[in-house]
Short mmCIF file of C-alpha atoms in Angstrom, two decimals:
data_model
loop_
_atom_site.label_atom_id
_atom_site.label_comp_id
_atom_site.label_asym_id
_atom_site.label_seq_id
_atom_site.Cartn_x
_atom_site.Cartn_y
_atom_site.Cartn_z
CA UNK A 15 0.00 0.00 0.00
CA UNK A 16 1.06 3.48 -1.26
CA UNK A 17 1.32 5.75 1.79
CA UNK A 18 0.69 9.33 1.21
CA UNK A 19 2.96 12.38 1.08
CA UNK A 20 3.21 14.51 3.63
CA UNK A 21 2.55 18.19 3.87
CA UNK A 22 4.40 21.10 4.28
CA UNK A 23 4.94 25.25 3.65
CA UNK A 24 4.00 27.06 2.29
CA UNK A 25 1.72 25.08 0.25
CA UNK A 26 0.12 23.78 4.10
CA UNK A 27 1.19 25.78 7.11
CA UNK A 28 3.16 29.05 7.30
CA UNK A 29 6.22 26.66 8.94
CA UNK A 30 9.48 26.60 7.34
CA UNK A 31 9.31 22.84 5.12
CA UNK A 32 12.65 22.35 7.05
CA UNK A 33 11.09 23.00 10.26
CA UNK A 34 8.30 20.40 10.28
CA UNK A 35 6.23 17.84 7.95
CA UNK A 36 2.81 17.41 8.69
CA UNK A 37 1.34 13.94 8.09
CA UNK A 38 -2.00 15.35 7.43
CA UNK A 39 -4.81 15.16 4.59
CA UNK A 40 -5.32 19.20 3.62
CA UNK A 41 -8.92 19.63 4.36
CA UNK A 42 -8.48 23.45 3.93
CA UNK A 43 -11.47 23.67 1.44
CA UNK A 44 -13.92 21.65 3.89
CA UNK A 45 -17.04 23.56 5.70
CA UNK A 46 -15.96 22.41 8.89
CA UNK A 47 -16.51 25.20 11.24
CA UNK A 48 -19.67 25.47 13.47
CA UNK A 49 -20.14 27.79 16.41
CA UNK A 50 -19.45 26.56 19.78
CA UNK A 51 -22.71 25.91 21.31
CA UNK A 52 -24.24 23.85 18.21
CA UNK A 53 -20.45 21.85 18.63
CA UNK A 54 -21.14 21.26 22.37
CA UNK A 55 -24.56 20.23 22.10
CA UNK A 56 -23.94 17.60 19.28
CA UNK A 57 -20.78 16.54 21.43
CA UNK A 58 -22.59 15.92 24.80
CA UNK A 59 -25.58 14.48 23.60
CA UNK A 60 -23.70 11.97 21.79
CA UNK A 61 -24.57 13.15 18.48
CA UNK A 62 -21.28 13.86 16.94
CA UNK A 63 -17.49 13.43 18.08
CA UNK A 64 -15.46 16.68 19.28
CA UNK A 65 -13.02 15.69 16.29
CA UNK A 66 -15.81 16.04 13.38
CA UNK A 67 -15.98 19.19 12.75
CA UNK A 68 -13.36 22.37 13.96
CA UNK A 69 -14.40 25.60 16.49
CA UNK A 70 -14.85 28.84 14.63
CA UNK A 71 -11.42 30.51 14.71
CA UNK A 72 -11.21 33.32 17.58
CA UNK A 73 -9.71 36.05 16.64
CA UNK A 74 -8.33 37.78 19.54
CA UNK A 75 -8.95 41.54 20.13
CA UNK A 76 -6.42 44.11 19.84
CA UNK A 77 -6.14 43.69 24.27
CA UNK A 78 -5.67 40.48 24.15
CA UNK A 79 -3.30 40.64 21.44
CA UNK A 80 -1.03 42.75 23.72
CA UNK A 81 -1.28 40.36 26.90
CA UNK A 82 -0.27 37.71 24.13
CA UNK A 83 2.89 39.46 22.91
CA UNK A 84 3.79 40.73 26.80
CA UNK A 85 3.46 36.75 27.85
CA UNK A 86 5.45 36.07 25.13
CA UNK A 87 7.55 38.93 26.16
CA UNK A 88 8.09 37.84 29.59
CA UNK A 89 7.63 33.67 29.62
CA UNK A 90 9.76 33.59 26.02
CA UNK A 91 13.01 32.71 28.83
CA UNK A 92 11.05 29.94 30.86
CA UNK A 93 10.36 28.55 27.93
CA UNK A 94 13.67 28.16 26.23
CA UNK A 95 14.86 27.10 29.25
CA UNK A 96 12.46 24.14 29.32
CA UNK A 97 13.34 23.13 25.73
CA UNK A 98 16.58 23.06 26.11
CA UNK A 99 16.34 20.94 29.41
CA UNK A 100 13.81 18.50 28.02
CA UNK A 101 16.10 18.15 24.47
CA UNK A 102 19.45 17.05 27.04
CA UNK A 103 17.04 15.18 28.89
CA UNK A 104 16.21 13.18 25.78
CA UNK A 105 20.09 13.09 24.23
CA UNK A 106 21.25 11.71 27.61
CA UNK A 107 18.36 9.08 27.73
CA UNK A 108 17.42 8.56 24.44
CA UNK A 109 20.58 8.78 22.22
CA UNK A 110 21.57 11.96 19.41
CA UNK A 111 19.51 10.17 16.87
CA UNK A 112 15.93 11.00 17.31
CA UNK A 113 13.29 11.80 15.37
CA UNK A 114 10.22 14.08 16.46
CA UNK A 115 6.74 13.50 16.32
CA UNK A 116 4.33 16.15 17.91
CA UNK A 117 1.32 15.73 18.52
CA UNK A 118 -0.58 18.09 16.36
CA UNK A 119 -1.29 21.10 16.92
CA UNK A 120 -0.49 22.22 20.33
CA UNK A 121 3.04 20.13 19.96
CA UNK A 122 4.53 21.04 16.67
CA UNK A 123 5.79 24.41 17.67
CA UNK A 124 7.39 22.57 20.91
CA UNK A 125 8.90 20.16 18.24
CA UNK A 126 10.09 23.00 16.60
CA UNK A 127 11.60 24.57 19.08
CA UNK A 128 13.26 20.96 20.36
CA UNK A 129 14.62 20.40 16.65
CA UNK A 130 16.34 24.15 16.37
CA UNK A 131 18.25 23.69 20.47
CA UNK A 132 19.11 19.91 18.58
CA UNK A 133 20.45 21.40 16.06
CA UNK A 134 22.63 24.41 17.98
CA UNK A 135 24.25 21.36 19.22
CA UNK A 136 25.37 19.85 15.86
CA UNK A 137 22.29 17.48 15.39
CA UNK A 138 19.66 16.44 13.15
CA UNK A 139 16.47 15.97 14.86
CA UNK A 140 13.69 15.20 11.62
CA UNK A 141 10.16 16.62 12.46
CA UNK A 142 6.64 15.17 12.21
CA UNK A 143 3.50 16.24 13.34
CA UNK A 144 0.90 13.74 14.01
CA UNK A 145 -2.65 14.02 14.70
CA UNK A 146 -3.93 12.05 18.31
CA UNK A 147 -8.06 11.93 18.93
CA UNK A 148 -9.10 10.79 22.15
CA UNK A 149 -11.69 8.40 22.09
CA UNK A 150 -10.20 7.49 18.71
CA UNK A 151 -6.57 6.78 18.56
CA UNK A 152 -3.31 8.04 17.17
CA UNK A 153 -2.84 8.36 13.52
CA UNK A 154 -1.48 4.58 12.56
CA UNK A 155 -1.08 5.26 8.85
CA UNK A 156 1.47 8.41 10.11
CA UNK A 157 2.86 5.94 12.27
CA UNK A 158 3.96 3.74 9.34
CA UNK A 159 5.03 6.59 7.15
CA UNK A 160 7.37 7.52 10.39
CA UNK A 161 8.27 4.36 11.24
CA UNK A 162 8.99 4.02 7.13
CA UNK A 163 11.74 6.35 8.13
CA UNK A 164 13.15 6.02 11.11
CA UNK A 165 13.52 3.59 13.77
CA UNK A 166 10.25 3.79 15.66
CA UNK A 167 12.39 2.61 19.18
CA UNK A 168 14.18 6.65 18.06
CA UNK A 169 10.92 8.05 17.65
CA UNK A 170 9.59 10.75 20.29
CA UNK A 171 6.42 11.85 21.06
CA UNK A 172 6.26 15.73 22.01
CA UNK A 173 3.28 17.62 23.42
CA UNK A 174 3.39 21.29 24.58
CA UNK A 175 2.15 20.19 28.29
CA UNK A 176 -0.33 18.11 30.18
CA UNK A 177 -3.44 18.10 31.96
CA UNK A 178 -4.85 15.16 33.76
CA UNK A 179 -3.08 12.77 31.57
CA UNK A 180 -6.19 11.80 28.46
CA UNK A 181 -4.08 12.41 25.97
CA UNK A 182 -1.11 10.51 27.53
CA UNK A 183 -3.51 7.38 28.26
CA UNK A 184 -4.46 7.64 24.85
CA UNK A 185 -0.76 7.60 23.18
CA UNK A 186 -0.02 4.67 25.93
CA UNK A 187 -3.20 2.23 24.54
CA UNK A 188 -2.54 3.27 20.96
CA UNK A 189 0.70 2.49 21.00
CA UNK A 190 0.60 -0.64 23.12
CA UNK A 191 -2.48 -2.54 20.87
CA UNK A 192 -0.10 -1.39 17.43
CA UNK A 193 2.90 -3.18 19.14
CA UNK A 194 5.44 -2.09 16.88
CA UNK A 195 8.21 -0.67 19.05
CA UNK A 196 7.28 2.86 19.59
CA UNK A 197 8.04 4.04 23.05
CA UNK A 198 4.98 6.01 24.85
CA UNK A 199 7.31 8.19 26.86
CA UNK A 200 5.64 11.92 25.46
CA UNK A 201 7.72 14.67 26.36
CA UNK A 202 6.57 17.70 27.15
CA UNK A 203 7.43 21.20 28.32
CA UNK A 204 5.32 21.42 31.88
CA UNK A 205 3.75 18.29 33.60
CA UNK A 206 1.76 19.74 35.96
CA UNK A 207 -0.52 16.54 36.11
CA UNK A 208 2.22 14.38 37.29
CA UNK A 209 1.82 12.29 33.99
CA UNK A 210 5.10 11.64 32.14
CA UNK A 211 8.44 11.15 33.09
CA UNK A 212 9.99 13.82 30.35
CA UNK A 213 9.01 17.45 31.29
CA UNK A 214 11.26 20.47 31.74
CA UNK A 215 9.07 21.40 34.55
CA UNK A 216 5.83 20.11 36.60
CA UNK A 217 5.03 23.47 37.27
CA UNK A 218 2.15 24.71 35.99
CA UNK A 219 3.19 28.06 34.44
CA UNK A 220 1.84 29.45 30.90
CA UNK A 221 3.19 28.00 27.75
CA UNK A 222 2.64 31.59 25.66
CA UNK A 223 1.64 29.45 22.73
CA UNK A 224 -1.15 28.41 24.64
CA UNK A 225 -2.79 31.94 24.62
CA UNK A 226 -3.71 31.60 20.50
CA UNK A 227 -4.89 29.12 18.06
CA UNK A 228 -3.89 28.68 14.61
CA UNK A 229 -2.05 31.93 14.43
CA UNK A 230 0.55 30.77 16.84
CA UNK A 231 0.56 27.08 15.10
CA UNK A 232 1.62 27.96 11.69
CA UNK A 233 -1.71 28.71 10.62
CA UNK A 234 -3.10 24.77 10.70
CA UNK A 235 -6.27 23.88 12.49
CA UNK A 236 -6.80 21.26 15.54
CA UNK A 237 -6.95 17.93 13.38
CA UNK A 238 -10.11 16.81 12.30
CA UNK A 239 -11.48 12.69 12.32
CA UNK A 240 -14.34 12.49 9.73
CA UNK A 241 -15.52 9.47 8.18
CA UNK A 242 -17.28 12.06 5.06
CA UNK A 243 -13.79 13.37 4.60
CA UNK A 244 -10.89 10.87 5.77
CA UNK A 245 -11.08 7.28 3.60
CA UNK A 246 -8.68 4.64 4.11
CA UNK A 247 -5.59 5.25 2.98
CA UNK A 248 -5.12 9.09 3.95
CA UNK A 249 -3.98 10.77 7.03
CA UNK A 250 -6.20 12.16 9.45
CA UNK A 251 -7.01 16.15 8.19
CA UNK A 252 -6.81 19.74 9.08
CA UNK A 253 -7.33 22.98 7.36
CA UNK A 254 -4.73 25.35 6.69
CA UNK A 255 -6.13 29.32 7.16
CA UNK A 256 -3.87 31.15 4.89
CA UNK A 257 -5.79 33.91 5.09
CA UNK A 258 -5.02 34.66 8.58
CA UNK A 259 -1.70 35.47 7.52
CA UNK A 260 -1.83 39.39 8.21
CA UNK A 261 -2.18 37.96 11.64
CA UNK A 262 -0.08 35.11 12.27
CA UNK A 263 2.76 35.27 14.81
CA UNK A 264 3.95 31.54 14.68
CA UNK A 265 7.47 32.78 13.84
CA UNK A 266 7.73 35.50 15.95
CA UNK A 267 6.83 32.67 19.17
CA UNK A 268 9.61 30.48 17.50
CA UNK A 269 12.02 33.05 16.75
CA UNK A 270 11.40 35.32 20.36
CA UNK A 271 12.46 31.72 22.15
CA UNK A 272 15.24 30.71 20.02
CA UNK A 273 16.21 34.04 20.81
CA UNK A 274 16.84 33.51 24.68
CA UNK A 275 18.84 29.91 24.17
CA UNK A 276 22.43 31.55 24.63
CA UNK A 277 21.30 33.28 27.55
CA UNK A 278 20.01 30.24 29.73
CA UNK A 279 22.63 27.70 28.36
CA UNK A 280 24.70 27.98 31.29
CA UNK A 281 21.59 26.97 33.30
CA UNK A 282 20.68 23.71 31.41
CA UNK A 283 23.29 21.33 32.97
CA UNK A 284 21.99 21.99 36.13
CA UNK A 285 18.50 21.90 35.51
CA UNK A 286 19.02 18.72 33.22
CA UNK A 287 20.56 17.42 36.59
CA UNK A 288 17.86 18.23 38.86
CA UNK A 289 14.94 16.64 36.65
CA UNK A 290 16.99 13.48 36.15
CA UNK A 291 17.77 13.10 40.40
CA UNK A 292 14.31 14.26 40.91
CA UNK A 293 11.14 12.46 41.52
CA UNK A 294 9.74 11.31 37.65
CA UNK A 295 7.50 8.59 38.79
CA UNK A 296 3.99 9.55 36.21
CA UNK A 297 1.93 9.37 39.41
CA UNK A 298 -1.49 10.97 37.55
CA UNK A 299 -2.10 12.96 40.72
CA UNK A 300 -4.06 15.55 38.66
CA UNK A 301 -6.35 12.99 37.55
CA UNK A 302 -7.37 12.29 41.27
CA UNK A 303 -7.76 16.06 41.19
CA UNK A 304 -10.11 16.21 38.52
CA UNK A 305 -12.10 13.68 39.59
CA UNK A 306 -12.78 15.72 42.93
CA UNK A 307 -13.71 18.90 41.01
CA UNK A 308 -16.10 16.74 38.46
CA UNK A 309 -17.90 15.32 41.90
CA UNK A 310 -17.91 18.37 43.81
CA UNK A 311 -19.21 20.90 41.19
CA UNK A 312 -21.88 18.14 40.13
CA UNK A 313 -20.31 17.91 36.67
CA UNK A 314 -20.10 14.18 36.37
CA UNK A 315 -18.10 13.61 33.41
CA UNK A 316 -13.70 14.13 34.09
CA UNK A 317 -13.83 14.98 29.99
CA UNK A 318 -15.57 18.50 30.86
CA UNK A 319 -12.92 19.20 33.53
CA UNK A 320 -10.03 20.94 32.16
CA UNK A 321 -7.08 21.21 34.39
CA UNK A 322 -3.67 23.51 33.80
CA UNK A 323 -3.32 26.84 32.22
CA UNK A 324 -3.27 26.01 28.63
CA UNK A 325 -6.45 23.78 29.09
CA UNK A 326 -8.09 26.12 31.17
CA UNK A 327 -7.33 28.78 27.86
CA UNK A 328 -8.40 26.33 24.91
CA UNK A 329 -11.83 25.58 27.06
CA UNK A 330 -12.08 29.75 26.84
CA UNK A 331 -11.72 29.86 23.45
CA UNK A 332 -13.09 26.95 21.57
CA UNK A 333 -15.81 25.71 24.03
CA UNK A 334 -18.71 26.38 26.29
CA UNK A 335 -16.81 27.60 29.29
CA UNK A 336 -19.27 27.17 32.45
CA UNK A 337 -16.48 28.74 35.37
CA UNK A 338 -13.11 28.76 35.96
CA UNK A 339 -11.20 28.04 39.08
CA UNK A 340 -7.92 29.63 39.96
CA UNK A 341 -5.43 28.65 42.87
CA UNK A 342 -4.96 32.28 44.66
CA UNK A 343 -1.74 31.33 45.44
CA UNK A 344 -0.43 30.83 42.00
CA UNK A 345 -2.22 34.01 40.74
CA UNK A 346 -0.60 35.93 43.58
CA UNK A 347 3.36 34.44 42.32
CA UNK A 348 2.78 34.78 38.90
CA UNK A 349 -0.34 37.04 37.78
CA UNK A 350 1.40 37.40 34.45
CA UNK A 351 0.05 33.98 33.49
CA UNK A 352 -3.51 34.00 34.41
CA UNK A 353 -4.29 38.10 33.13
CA UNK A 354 -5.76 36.12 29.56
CA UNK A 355 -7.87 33.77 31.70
CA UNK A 356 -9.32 36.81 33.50
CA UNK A 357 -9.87 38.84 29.99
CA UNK A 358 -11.52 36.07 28.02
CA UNK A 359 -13.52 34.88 30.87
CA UNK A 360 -14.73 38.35 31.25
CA UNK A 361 -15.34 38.49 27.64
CA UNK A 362 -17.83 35.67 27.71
CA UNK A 363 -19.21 36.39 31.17
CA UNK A 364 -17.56 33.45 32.64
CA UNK A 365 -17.42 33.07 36.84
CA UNK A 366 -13.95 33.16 37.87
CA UNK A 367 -13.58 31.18 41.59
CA UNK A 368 -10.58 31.57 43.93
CA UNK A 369 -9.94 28.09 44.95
CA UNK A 370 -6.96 27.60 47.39
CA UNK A 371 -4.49 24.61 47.19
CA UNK A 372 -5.70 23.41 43.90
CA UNK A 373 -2.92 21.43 42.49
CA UNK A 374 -3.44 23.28 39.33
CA UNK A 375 -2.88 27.45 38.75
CA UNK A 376 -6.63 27.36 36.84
CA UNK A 377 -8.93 24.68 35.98
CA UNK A 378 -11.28 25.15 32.95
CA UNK A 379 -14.86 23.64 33.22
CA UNK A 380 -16.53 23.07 29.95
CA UNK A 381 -20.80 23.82 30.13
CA UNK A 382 -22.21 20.35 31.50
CA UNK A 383 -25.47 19.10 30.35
CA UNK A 384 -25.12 22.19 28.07
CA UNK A 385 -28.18 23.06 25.61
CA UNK A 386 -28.56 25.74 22.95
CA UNK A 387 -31.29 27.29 25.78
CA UNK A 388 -28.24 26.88 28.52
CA UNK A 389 -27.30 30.32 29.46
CA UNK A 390 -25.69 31.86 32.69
CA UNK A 391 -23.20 30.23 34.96
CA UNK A 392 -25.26 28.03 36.88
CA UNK A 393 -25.18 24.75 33.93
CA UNK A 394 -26.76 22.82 36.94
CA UNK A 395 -29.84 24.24 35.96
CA UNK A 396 -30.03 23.20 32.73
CA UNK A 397 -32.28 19.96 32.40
#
């Protein structure tokens, strides 16, 4: 069986072709978008999987486009500093000759950013991004174009962060039932769910990427899983905006954290040091956490219970946000990284709740029981 060809820019995504190859089906002239109320209604009553169709595109207002840029501004540091510690991590554990698979979309600019510190130190890191559903699986035809080309034991999965650990369940069964020598050990930048045992941090701090959608992605959408579009033989999909390019700032993310990597290399040995000694034992405490919130707020369902500061942002933008919960204490350390949760909540007339000792800095809740009709913050009322 042929396999197909994967994408790249500029023809699909405003990424460099060097930088990344998306093993994706270009579904950029599909009618995919729907607002986010119809989406959550066919999505809780069973009527349609989250992965069907794509969230209208939110385009952020000139505001929030400044707390964007000042995150970036500010958190541009942390981040290169966790790149660079989770890339020696990897060369010390893994070996120099790696390739990297992110899981589309929230990884690829994290793969990125891995592949460019890789290659600062003289190596050749190749770049995939793959497309992971939960419910639904990993991509196994982009497994066997990767595994086509490099030895799958080599191959690393590479997510942006975690949040109670669905997504690394998901890559762990996936990857088990295919049985064909991938390891399941994701990597990621913060671990704040105590879910993997290759982070650069478990704090739970913003990931500026977080903040945006496709504009900060290279201009691809969250992939899409739809029987009317995807036949056998092709990749799972996504759509490519090019017209959002007057506002895209995928490069300038990239390019503002490559940036800082001579200034915290004389940190990384150290902090390589202290994440190897520490305690990496994927524990899934913030799943235990979750499943408190889900049972105390009446929610039911851990799916609509988004823990971590880049959950708690992507349930603001692309879903039916019910409340949010913040840990005072984080908000009080850091207030840089929760200011967008505050604005966008406030911009959909979400309830913000001071919770102390959450595990988390902000947990997301997503509208349960949600209708068309549901309206206000109270979702309990909603029949």
């Amino acid at each position: 069986m042929n396999l197909p060809t994967p994408l790249s820019g500029p023809r699909f995504g405003s990424y460099r072709p060097d930088e990344v190859s998306w093993l994706l089906t270009d579904l950029s002239g599909a009618d995919l978008e729907a607002p986010a109320e119809e989406r959550e209604e066919a999505v809780q009553s069973g009527g349609a999987h989250y992965a069907e169709s794509l969230p209208v595109e939110y385009q952020p207002s000139q505001e929030y486009q400044r707390l964007f840029l000042d995150a970036l501004a500010r958190g541009a540091r942390r981040v290169a500093l966790g790149v660079a510690v989770v890339a020696e991590v990897l060369r010390a554990e893994r070996g120099p000759d790696l390739m990297l698979a992110s899981l589309a979309r929230a990884g690829t600019p994290v793969g990125i950013l891995l592949r460019r510190w890789a290659a600062r130190q003289g190596l050749h890191w190749p770049h995939v991004a793959v497309s992971i559903v939960r419910g639904r699986g990993i991509d196994e035809l982009a497994l066997r174009w990767a595994a086509g080309q490099h030895d799958p034991a080599q191959i690393v999965f590479v997510d942006g962060w975690t949040g109670k650990g669905a997504i690394v369940r998901e890559l762990s069964a996936a990857l088990a039932a295919l049985d064909a020598g991938f390891s399941d050990d994701l990597a990621v930048l913060a671990d704040p769910g105590r879910c993997v045992r290759t982070f650069g941090t478990r704090e739970d701090y913003l990931v500026p990427s977080a903040c945006l959608n496709s504009t900060v992605s290279g201009l691809v959408s969250r992939t899409v899983l739809n029987d009317r579009l995807i036949g056998p033989g092709q990749f799972h999909g996504a759509k490519f905006y090019a017209e959002l390019a007057p506002a895209d700032l995928s490069q300038r993310f990239l390019d503002e954290v490559t940036a800082c990597f001579d200034d915290v290399a004389p940190e990384v040995p150290g902090a390589v040091a202290a994440v190897r000694s520490g305690d990496r034992q994927a524990s899934f405490t913030g799943w235990a956490e979750v499943e408190r919130v889900s049972e105390h707020y009446g929610i039911g369902d851990v799916n609509l219970v988004k823990p971590g500061v880049g959950e708690t942002t992507r349930v603001l933008l692309r879903r039916v946000p019910w409340r949010v919960l913040v840990r005072p204490e984080a908000e009080l350390a850091h207030p840089d990284d929760l200011a967008h949760v505050r604005l966008l909540a406030d911009q959909r007339g979400v309830v913000v709740e001071e919770v102390p000792g959450l595990s988390y800095s902000a947990i997301g809740l997503i509208h349960p029981r949600f209708t068309r009709g549901a309206t206000g913050a109270d979702g309990r009322a909603v029949s």
